[in-house]
mmCIF file of N, CA and C in Angstrom:
data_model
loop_
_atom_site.group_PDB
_atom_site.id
_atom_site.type_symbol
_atom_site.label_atom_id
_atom_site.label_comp_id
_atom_site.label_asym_id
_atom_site.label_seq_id
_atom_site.Cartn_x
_atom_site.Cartn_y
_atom_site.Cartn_z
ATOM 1 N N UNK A 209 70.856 3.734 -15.698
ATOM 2 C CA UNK A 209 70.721 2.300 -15.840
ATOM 3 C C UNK A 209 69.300 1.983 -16.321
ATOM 4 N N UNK A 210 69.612 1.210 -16.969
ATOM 5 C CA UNK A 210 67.925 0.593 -17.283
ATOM 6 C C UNK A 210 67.525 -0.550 -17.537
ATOM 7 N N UNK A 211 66.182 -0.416 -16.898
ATOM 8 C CA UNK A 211 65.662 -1.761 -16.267
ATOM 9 C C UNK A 211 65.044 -2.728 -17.814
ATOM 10 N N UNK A 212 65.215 -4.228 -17.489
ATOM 11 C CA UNK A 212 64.585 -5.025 -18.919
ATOM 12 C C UNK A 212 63.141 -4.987 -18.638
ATOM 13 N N UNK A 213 62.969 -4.662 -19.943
ATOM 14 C CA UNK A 213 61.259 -4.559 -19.735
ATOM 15 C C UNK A 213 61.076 -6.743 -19.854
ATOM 16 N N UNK A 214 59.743 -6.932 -18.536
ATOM 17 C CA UNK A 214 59.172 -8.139 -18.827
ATOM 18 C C UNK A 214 58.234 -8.450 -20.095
ATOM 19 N N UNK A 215 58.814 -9.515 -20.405
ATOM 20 C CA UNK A 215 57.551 -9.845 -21.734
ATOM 21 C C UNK A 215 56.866 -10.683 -21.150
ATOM 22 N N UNK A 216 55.872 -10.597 -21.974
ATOM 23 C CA UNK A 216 54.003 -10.852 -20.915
ATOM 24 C C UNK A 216 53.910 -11.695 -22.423
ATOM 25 N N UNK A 217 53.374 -12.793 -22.445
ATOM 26 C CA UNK A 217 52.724 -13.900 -23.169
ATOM 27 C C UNK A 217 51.769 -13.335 -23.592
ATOM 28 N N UNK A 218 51.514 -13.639 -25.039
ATOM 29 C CA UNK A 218 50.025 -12.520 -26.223
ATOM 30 C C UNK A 218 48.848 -14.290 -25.461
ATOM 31 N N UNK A 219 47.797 -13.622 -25.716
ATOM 32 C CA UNK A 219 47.207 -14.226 -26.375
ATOM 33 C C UNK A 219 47.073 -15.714 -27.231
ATOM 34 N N UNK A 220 47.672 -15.095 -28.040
ATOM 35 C CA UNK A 220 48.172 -16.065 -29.539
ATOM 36 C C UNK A 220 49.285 -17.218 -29.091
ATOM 37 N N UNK A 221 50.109 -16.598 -28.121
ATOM 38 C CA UNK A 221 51.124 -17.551 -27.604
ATOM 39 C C UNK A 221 50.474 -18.610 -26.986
ATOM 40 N N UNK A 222 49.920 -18.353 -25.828
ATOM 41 C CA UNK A 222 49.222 -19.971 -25.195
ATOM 42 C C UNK A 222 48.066 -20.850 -26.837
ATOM 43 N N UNK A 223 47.613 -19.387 -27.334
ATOM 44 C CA UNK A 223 46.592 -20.646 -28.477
ATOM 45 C C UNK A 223 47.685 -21.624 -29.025
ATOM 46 N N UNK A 224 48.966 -21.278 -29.293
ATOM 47 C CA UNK A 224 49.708 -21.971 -30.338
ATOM 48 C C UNK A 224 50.344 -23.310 -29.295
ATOM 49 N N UNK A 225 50.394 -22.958 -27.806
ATOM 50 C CA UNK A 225 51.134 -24.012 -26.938
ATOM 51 C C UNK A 225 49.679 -24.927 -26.668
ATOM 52 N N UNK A 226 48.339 -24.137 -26.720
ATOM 53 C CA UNK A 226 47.287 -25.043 -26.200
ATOM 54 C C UNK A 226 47.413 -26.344 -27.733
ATOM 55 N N UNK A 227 47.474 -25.487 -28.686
ATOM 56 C CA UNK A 227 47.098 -26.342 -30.050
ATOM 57 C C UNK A 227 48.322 -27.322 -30.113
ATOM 58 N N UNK A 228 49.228 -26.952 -29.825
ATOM 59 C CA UNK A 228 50.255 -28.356 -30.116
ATOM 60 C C UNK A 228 50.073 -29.108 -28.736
ATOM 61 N N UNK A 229 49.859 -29.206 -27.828
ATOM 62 C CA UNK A 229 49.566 -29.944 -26.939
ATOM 63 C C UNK A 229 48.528 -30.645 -26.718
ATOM 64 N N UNK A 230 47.548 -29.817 -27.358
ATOM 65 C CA UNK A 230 45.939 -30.904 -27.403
ATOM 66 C C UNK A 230 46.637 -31.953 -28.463
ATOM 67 N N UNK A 231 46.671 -31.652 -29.737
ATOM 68 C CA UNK A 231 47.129 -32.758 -30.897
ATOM 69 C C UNK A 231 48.301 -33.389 -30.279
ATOM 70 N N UNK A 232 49.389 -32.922 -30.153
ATOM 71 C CA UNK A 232 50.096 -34.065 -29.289
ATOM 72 C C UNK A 232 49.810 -34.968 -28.305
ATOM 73 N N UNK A 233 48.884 -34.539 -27.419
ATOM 74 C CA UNK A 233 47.866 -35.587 -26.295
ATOM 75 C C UNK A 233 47.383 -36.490 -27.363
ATOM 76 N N UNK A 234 46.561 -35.943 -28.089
ATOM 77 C CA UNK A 234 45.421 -36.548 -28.503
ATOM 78 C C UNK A 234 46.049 -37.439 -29.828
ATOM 79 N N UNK A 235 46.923 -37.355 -30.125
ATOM 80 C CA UNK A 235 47.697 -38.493 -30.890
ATOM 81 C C UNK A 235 48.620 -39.714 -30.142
ATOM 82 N N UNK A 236 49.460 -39.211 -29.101
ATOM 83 C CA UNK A 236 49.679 -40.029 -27.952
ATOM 84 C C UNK A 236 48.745 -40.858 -27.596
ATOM 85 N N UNK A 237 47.451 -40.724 -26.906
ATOM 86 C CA UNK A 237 46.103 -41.293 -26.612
ATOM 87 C C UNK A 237 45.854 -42.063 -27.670
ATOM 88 N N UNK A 238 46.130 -42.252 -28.849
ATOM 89 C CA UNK A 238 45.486 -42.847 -30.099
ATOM 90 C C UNK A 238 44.277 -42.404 -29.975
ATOM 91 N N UNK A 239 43.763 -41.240 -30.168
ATOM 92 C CA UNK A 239 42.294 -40.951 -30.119
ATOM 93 C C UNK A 239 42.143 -39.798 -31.471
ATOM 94 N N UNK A 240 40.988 -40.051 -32.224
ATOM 95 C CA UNK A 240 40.663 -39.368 -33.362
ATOM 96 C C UNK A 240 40.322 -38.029 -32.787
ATOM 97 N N UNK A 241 39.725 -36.647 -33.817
ATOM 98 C CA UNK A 241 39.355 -35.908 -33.477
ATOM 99 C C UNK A 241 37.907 -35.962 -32.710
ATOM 100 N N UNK A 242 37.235 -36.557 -33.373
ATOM 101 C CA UNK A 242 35.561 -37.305 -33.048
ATOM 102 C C UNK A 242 35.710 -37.779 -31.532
ATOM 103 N N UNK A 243 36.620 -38.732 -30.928
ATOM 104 C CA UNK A 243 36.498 -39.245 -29.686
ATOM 105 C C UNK A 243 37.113 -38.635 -28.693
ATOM 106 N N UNK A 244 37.762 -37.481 -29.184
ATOM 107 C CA UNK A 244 38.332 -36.643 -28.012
ATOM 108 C C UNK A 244 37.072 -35.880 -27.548
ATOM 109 N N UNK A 245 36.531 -35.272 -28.548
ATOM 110 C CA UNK A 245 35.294 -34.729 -28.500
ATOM 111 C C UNK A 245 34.197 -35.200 -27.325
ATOM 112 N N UNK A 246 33.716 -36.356 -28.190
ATOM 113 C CA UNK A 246 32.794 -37.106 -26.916
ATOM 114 C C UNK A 246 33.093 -37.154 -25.977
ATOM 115 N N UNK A 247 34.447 -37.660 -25.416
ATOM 116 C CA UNK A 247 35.020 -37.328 -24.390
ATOM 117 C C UNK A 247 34.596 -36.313 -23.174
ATOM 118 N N UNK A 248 34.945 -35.079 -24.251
ATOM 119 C CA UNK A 248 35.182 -33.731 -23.333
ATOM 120 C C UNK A 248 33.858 -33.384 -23.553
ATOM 121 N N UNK A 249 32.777 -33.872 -24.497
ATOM 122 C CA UNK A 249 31.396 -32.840 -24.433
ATOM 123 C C UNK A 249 31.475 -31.762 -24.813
ATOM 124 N N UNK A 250 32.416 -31.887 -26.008
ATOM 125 C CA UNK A 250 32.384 -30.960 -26.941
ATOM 126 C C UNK A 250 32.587 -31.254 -28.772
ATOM 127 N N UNK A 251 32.248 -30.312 -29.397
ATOM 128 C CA UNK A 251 32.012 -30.919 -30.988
ATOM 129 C C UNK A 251 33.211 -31.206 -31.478
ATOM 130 N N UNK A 252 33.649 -31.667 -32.587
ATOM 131 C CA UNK A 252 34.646 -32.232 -33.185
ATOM 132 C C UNK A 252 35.454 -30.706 -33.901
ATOM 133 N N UNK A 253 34.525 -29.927 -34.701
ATOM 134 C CA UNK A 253 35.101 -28.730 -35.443
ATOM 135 C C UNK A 253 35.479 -28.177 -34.120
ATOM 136 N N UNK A 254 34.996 -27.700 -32.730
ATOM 137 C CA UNK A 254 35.629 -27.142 -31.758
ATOM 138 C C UNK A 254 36.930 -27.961 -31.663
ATOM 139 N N UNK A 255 37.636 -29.222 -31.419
ATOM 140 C CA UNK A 255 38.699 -29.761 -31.324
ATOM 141 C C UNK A 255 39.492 -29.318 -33.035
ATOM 142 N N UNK A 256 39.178 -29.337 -33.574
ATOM 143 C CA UNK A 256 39.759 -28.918 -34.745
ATOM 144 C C UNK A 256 39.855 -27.528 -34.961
ATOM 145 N N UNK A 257 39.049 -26.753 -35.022
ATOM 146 C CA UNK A 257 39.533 -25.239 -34.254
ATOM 147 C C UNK A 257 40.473 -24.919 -33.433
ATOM 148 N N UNK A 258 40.545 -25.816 -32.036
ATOM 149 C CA UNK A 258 41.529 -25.666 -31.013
ATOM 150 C C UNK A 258 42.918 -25.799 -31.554
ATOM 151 N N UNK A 259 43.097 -26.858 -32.151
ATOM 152 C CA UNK A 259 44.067 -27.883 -32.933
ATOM 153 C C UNK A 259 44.874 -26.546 -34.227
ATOM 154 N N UNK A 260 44.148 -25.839 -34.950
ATOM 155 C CA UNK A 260 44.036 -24.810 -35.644
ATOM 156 C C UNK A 260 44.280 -23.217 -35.162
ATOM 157 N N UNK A 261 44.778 -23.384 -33.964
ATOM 158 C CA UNK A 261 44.732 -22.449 -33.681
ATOM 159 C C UNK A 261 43.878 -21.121 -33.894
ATOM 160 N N UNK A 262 42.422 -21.946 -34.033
ATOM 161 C CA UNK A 262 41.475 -20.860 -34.905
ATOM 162 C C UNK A 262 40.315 -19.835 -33.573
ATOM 163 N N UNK A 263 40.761 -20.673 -32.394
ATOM 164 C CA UNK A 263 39.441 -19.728 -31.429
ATOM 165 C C UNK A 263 40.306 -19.682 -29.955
ATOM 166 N N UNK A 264 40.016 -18.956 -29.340
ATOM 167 C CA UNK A 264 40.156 -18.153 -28.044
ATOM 168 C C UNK A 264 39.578 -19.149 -27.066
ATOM 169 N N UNK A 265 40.673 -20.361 -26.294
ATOM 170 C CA UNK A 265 39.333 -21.278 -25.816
ATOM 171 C C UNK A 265 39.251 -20.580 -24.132
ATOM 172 N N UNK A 266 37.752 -20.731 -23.424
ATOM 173 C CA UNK A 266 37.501 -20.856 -21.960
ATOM 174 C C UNK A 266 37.868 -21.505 -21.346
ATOM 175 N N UNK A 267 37.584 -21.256 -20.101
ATOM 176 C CA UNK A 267 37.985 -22.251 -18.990
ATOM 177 C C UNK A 267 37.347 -23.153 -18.855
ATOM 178 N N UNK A 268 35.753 -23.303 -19.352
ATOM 179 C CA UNK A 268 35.309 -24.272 -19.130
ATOM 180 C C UNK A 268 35.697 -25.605 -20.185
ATOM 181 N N UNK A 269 35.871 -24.945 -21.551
ATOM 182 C CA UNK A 269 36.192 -26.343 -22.290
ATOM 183 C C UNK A 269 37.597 -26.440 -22.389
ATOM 184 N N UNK A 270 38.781 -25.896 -21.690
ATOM 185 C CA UNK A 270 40.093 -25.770 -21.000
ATOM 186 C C UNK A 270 39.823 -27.471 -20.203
ATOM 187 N N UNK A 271 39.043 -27.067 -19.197
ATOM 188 C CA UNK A 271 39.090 -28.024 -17.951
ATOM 189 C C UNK A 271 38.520 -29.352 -18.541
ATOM 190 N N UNK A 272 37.705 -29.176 -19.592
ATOM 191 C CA UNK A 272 37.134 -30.498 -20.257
ATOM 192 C C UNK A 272 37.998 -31.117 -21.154
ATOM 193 N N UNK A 273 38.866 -30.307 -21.642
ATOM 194 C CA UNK A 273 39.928 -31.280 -22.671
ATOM 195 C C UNK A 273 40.804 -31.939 -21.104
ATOM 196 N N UNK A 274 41.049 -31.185 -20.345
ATOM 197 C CA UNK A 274 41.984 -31.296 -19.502
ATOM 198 C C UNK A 274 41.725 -32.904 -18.692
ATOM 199 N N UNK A 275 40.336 -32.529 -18.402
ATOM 200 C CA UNK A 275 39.705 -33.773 -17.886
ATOM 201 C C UNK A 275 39.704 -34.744 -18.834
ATOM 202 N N UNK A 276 39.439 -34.788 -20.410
ATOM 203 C CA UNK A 276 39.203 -35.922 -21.053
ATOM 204 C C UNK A 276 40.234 -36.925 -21.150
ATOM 205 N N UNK A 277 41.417 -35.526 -21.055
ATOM 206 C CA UNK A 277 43.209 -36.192 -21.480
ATOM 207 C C UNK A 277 43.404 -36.985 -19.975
ATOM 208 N N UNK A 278 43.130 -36.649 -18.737
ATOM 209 C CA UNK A 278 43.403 -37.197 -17.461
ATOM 210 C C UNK A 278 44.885 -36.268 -17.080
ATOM 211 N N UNK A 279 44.554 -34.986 -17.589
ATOM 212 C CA UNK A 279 45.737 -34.120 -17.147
ATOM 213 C C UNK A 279 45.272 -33.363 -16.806
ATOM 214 N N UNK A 280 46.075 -32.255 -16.068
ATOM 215 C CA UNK A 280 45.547 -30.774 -15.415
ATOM 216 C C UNK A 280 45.670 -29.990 -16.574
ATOM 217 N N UNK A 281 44.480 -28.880 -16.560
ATOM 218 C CA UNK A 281 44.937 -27.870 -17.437
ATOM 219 C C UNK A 281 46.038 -27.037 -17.405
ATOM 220 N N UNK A 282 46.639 -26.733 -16.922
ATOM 221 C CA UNK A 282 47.914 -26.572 -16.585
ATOM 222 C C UNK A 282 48.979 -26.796 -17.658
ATOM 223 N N UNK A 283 49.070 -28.263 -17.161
ATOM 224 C CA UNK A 283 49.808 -29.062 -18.353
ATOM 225 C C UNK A 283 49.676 -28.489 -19.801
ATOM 226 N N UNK A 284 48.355 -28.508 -20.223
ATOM 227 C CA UNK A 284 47.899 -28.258 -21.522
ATOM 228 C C UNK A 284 48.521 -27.210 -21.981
ATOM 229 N N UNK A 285 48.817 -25.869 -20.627
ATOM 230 C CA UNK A 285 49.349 -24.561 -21.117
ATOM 231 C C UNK A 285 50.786 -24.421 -20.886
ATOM 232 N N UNK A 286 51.847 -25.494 -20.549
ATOM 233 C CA UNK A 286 52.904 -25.476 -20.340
ATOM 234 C C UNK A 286 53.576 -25.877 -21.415
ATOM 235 N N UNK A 287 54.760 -24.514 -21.986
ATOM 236 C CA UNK A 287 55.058 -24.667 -23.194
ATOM 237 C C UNK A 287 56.032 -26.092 -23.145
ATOM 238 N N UNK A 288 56.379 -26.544 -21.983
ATOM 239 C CA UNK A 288 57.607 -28.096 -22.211
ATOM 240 C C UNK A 288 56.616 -29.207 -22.230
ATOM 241 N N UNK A 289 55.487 -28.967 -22.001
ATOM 242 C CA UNK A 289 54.527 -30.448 -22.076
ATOM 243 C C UNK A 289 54.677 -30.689 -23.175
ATOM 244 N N UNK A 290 54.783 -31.054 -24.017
ATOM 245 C CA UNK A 290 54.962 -32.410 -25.044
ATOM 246 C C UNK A 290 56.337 -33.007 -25.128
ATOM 247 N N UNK A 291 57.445 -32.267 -24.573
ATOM 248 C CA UNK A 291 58.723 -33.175 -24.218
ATOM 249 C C UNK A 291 58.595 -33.883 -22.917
ATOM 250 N N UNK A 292 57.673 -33.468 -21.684
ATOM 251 C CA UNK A 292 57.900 -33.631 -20.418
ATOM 252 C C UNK A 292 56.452 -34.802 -21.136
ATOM 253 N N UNK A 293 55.398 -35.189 -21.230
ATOM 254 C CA UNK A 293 54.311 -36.058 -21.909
ATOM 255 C C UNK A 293 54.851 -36.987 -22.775
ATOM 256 N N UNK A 294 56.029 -37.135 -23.564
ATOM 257 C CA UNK A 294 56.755 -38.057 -24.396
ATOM 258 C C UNK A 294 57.382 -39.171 -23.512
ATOM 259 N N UNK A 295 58.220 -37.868 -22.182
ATOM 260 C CA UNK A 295 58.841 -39.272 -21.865
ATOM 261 C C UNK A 295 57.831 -39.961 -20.722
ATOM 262 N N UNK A 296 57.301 -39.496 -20.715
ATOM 263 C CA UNK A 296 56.217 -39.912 -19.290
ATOM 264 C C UNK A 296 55.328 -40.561 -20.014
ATOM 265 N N UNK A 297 54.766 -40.895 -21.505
ATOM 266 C CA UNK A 297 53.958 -41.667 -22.241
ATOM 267 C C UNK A 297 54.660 -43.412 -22.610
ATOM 268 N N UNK A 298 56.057 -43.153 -22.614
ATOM 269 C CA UNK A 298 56.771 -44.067 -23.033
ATOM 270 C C UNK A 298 57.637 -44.748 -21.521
ATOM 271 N N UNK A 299 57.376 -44.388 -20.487
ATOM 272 C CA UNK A 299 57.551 -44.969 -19.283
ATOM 273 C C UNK A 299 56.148 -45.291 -19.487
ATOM 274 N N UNK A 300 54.973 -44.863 -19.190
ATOM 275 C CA UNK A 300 53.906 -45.649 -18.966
ATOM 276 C C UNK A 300 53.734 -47.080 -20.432
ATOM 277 N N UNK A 301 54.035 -46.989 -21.354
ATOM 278 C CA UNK A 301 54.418 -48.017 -22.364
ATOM 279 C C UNK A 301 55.398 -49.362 -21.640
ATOM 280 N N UNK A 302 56.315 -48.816 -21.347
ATOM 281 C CA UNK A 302 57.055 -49.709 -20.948
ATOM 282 C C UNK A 302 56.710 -50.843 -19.483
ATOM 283 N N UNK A 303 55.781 -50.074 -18.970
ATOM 284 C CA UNK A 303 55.174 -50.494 -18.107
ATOM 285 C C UNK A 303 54.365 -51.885 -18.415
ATOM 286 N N UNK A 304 54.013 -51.338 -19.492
ATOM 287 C CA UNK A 304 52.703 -52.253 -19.750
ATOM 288 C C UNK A 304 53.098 -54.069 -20.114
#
């Protein structure tokens, strides 16, 4: 008998779930690349890098997008956040 081997998430996989989830936040938010930035206390080409799937991000500017958005980082790395953030953006809309 033989056992299924587990697949283990690359690398590359969370960059591609971090990058559609920052730009999906950060278009939700109506916020440019520039003011996400200020935000988090970090540069604009770093948000556009992120966005680009072009760099390997830390924990520390992890927790600063995380903080700027008013979400857990967590969220940021959960591949259903931008369906589970859609409808929870448009209940808070309706609210208003």
């Amino acid at each position: 008998m033989t056992q299924k081997k587990e697949i283990t998430p690359t690398a590359a996989f969370y960059r591609r779930i971090l990058a559609v989830n920052v730009r999906f936040t950060r278009k939700k938010q109506e916020l440019t690349q520039e003011q996400l930035a200020e935000q988090c206390g970090i540069s604009p080409n770093q948000v556009s890098n992120i966005e680009r799937k072009r760099v390997n991000v830390g924990l520390d500017i992890l927790a600063a997008l995380a903080d700027g958005f008013g979400i857990t980082a967590s969220e940021l790395l959960d591949p259903k956040w931008p369906k589970e953030a859609a409808l929870r953006f448009s209940a808070e809309e309706k609210k208003k």
